[in-house]
PDB file of C-alpha atoms in Angstrom:
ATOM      1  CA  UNK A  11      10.035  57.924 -29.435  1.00  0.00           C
ATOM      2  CA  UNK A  12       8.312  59.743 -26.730  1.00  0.00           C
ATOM      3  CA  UNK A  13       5.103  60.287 -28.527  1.00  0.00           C
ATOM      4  CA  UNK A  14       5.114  56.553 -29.537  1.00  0.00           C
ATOM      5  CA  UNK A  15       5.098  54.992 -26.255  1.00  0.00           C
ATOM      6  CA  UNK A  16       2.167  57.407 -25.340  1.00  0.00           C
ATOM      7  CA  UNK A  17       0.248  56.812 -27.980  1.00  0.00           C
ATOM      8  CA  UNK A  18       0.736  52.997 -27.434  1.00  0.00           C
ATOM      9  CA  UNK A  19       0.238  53.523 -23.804  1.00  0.00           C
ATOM     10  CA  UNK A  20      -3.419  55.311 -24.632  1.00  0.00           C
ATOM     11  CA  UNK A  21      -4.862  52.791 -26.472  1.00  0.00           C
ATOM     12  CA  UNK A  22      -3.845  50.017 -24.567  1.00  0.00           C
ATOM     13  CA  UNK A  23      -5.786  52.044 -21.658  1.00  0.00           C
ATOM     14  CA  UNK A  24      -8.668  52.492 -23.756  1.00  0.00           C
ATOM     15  CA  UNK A  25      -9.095  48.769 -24.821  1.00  0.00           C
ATOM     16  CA  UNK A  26      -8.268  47.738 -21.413  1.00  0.00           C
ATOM     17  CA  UNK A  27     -11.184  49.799 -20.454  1.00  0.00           C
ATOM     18  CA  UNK A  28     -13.133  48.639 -22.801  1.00  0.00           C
ATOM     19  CA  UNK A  29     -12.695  44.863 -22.398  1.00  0.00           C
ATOM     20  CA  UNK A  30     -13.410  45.328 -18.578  1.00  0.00           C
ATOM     21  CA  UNK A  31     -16.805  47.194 -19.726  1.00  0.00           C
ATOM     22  CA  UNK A  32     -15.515  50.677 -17.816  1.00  0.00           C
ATOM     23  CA  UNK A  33     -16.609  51.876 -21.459  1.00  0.00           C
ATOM     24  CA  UNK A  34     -18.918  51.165 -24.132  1.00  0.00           C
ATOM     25  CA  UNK A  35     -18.579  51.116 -27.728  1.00  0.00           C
ATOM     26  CA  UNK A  36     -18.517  55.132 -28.264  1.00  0.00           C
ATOM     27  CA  UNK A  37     -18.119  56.131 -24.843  1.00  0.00           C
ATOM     28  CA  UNK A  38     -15.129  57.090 -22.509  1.00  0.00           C
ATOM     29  CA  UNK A  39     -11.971  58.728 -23.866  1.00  0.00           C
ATOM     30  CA  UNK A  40      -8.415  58.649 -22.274  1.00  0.00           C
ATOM     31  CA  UNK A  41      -5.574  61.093 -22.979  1.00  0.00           C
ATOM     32  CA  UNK A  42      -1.502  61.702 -22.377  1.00  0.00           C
ATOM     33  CA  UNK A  43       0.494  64.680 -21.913  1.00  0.00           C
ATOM     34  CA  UNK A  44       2.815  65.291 -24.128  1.00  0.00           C
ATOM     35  CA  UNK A  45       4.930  68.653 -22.962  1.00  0.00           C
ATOM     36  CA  UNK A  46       3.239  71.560 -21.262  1.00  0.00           C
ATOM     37  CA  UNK A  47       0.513  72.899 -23.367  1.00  0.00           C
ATOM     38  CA  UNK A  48      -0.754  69.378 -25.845  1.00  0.00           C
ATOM     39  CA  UNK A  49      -1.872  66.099 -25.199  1.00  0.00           C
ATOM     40  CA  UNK A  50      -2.767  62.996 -27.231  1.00  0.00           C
ATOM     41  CA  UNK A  51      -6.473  62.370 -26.612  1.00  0.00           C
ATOM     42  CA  UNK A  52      -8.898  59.620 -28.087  1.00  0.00           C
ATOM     43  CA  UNK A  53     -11.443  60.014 -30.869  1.00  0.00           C
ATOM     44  CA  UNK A  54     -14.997  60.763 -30.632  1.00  0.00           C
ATOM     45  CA  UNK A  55     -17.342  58.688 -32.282  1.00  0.00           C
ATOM     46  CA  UNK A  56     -15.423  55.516 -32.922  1.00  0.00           C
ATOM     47  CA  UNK A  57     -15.616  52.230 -31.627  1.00  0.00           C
ATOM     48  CA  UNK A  58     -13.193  51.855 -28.766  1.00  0.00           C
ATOM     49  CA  UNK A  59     -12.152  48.462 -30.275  1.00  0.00           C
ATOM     50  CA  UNK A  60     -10.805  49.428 -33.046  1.00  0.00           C
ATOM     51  CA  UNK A  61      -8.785  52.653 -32.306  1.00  0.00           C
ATOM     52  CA  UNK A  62      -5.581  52.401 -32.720  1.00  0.00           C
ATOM     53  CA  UNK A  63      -2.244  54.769 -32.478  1.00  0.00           C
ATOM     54  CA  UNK A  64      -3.489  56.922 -35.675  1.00  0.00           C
ATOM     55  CA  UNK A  65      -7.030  57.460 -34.752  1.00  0.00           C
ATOM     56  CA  UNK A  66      -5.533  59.914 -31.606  1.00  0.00           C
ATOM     57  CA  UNK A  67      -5.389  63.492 -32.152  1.00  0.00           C
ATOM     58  CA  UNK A  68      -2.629  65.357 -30.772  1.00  0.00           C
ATOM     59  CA  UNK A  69      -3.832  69.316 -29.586  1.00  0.00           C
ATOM     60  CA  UNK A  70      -2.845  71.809 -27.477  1.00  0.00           C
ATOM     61  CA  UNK A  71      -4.968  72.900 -23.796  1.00  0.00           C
ATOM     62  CA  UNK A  72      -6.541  75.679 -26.446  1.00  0.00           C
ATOM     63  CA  UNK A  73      -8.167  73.697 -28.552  1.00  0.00           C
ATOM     64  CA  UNK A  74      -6.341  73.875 -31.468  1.00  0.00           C
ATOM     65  CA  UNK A  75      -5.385  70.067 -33.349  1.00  0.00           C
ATOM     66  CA  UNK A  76      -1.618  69.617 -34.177  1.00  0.00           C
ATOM     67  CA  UNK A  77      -2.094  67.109 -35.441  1.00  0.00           C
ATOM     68  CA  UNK A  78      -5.299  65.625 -36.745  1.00  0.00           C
ATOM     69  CA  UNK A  79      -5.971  61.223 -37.002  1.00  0.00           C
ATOM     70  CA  UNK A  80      -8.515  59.978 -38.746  1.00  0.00           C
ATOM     71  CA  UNK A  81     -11.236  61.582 -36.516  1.00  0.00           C
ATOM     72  CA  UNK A  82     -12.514  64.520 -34.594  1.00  0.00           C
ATOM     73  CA  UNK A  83     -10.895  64.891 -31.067  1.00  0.00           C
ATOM     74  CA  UNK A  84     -13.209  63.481 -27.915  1.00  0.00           C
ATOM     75  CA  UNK A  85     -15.986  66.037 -26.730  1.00  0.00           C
ATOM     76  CA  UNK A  86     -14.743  65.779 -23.373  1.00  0.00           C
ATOM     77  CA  UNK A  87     -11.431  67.526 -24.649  1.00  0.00           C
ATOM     78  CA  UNK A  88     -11.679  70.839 -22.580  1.00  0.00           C
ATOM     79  CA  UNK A  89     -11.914  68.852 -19.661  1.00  0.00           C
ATOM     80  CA  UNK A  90      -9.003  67.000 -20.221  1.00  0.00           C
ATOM     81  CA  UNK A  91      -6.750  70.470 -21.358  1.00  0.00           C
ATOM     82  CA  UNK A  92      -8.284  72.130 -17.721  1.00  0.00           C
ATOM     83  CA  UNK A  93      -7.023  69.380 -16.024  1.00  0.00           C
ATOM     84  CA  UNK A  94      -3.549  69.408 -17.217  1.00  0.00           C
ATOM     85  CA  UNK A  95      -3.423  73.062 -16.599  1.00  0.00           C
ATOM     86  CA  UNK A  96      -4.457  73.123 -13.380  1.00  0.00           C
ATOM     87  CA  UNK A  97      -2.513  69.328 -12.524  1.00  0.00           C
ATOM     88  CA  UNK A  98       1.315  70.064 -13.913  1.00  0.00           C
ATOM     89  CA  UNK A  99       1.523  66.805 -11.898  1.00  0.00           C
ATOM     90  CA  UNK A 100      -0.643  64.815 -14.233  1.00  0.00           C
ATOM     91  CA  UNK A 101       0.403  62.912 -17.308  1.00  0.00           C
ATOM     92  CA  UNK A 102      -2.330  60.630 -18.004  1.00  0.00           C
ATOM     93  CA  UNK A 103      -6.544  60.998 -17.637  1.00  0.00           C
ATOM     94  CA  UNK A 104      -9.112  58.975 -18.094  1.00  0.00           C
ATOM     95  CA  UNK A 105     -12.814  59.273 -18.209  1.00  0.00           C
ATOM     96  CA  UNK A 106     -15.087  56.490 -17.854  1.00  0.00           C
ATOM     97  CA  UNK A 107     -18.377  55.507 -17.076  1.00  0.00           C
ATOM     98  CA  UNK A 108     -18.014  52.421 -14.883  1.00  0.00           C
ATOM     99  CA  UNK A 109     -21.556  50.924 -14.572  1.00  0.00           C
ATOM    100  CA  UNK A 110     -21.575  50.049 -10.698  1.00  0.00           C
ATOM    101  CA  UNK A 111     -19.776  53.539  -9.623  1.00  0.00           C
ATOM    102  CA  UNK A 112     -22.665  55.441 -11.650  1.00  0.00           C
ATOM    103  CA  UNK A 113     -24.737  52.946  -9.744  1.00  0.00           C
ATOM    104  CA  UNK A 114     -23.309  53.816  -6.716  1.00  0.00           C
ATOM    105  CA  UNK A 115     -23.554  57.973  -7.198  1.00  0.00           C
ATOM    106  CA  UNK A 116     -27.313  57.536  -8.197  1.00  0.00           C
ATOM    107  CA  UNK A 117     -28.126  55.619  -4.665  1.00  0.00           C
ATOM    108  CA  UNK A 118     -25.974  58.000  -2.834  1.00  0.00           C
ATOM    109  CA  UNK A 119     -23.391  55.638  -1.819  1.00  0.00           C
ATOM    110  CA  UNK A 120     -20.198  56.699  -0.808  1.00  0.00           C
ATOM    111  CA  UNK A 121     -16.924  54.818  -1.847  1.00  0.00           C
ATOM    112  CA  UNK A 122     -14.760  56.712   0.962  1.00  0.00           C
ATOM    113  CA  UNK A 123     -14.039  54.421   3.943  1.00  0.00           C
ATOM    114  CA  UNK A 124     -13.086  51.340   1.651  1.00  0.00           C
ATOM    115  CA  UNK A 125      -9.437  50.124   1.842  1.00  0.00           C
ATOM    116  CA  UNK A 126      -8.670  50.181  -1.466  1.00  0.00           C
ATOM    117  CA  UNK A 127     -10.084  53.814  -1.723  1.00  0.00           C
ATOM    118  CA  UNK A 128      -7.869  54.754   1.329  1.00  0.00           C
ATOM    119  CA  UNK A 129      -4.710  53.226   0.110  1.00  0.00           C
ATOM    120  CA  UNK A 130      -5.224  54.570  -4.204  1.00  0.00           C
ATOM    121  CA  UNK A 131      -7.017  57.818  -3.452  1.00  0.00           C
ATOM    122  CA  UNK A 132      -6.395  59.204   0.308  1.00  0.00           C
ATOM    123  CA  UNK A 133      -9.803  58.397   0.898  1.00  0.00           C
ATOM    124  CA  UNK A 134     -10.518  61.450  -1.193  1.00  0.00           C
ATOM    125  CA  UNK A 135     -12.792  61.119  -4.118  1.00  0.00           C
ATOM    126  CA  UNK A 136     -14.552  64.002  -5.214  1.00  0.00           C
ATOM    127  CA  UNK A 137     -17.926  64.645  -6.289  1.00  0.00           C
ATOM    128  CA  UNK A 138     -19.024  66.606  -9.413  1.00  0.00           C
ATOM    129  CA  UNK A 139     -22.563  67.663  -9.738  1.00  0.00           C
ATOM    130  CA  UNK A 140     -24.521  66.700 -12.840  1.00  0.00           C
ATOM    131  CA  UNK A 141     -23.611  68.625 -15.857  1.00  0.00           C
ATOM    132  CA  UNK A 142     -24.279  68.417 -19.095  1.00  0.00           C
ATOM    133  CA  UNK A 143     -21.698  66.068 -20.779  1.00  0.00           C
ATOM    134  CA  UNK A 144     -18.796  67.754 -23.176  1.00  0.00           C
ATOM    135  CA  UNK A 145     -19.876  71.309 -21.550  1.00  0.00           C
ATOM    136  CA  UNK A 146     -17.576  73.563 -21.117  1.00  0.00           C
ATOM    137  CA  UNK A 147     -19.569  73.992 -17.382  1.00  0.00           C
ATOM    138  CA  UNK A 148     -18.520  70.365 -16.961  1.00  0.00           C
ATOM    139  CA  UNK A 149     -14.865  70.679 -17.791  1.00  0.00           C
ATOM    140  CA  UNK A 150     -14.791  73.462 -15.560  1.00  0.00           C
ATOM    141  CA  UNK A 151     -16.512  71.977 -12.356  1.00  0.00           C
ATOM    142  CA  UNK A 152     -14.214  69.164 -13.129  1.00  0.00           C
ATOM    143  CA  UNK A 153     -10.931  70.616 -13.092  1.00  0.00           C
ATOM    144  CA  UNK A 154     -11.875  72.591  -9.969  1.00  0.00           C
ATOM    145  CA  UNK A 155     -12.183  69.686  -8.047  1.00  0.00           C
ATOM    146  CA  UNK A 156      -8.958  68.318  -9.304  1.00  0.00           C
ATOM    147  CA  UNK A 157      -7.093  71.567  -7.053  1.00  0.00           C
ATOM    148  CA  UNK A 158      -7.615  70.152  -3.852  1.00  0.00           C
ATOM    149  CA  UNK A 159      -4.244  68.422  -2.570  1.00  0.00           C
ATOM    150  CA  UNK A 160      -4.309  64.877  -2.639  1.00  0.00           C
ATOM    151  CA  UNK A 161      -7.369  64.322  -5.103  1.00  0.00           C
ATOM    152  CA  UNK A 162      -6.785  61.809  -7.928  1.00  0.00           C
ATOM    153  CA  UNK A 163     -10.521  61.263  -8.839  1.00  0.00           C
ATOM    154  CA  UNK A 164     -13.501  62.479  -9.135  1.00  0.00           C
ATOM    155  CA  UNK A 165     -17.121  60.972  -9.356  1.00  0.00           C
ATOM    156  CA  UNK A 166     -19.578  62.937 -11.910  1.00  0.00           C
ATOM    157  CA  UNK A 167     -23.040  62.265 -10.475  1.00  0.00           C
ATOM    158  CA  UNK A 168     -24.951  59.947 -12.781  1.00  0.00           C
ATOM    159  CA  UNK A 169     -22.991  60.373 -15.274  1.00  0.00           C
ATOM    160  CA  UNK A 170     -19.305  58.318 -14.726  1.00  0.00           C
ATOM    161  CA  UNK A 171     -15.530  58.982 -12.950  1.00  0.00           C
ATOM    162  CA  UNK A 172     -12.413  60.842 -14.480  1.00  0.00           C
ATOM    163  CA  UNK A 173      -8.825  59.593 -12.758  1.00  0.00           C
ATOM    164  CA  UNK A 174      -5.764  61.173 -13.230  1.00  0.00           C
ATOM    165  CA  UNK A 175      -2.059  59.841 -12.511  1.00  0.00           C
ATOM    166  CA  UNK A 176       1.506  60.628 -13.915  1.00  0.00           C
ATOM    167  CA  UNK A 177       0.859  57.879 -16.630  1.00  0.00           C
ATOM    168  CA  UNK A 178      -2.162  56.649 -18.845  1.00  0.00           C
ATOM    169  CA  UNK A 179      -2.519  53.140 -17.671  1.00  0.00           C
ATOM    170  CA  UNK A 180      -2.030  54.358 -14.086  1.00  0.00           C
ATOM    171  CA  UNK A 181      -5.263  56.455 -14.267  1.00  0.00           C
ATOM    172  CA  UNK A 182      -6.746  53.202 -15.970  1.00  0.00           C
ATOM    173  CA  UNK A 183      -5.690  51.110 -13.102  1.00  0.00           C
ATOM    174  CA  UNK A 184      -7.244  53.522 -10.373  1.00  0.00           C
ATOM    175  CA  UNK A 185     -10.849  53.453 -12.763  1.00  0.00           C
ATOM    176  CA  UNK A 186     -10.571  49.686 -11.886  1.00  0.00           C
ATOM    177  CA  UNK A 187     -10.230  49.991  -8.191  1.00  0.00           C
ATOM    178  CA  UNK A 188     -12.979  52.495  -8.034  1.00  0.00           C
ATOM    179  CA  UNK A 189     -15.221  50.163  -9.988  1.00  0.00           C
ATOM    180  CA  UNK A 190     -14.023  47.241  -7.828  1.00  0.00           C
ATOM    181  CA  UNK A 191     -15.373  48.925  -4.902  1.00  0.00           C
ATOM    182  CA  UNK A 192     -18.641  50.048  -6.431  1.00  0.00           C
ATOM    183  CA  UNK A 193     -19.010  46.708  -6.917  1.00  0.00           C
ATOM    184  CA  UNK A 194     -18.653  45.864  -3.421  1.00  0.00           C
ATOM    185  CA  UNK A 195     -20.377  48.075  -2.090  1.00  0.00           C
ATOM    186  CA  UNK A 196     -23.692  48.002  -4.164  1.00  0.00           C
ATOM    187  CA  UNK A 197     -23.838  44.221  -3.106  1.00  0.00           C
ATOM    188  CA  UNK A 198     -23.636  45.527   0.586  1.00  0.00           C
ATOM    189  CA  UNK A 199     -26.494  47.536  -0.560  1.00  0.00           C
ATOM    190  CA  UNK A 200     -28.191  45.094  -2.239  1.00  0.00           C
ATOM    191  CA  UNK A 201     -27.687  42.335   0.419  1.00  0.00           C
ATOM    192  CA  UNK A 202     -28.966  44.979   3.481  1.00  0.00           C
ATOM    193  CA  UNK A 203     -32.029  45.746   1.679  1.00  0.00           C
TER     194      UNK A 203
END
């Protein structure tokens, strides 16, 4: 029953995503926890409209697929299996790539001072360096910022945001809010230019 609701709860987080334009068509992947070692992730290579519960693939923080949908697992896996190793905490990632908070990283704007970023994040969002995307180097850097106390997301420079929570759609709702203040912000930007 447990791995139903997840599943369910993952794609409704992905289309959710999706209809907001947080992803494209082949981009973005979300994922649950499912005990301590495997997660349900999203497919790579699919159109985010039309996965459903049996396109995700269940596998463990190691790589190897328990259980196999109709596709190949995300290439942003490792990233998601070092996060949930070094986050017991966290049930539910996803990764995104919100148009106005890549926006934002590119001009150098900061999100941190906002009220919504005080209130969902501590007023600590952290900043990941640009890395190739599905690298192993990426997953890494990522996850590493993830240790710090208090940090529930994390800006990759140029490239898009990862959130984490103790549920799916909780991490979805948080890529929102840091979108929603991109947003903002960027039309400060725009407006003081």
């Amino acid at each position: 029953m447990l791995y139903e609701s997840l599943a369910k709860e993952v794609v409704f987080s992905l289309r959710r995503l999706y209809e907001l334009g947080l992803v494209s068509s082949f981009s973005g992947n979300v994922s649950a926890r499912v005990s301590d070692d495997a997660f349900l992730i999203t497919p790579s290579g699919v159109h985010r409209s039309i996965i459903d519960e049996k396109s995700l693939i269940l596998m463990r923080n190691d790589g190897v697929i328990l259980r196999k949908g109709r596709f190949r697992p995300s290439s942003e896996w490792r990233m998601h299996a070092l996060i949930y190793e070094t986050r017991k905490d966290v049930y539910g990632i996803v990764h995104a790539h919100p148009r106005s908070v890549v926006a934002a990283s590119l001009l150098g704007i900061n999100l941190e001072g906002f009220a919504e970023i005080e209130i969902f994040f501590r007023n600590k969002i952290a900043i990941v360096p640009p890395l190739k995307p599905g690298s192993l180097e990426l997953a890494k850097a990522v996850a590493e910022v993830f240790k710090e106390d208090g940090v529930n997301s994390a800006i990759l420079h140029g490239h898009g945001a990862v959130t984490v929570a103790e549920s799916p759609l909780k991490a979805e709702g948080y890529m929102e809010v840091l979108e929603e203040v991109a947003e903002i912000l960027l039309k400060k930007f725009q407006y003081n230019k």
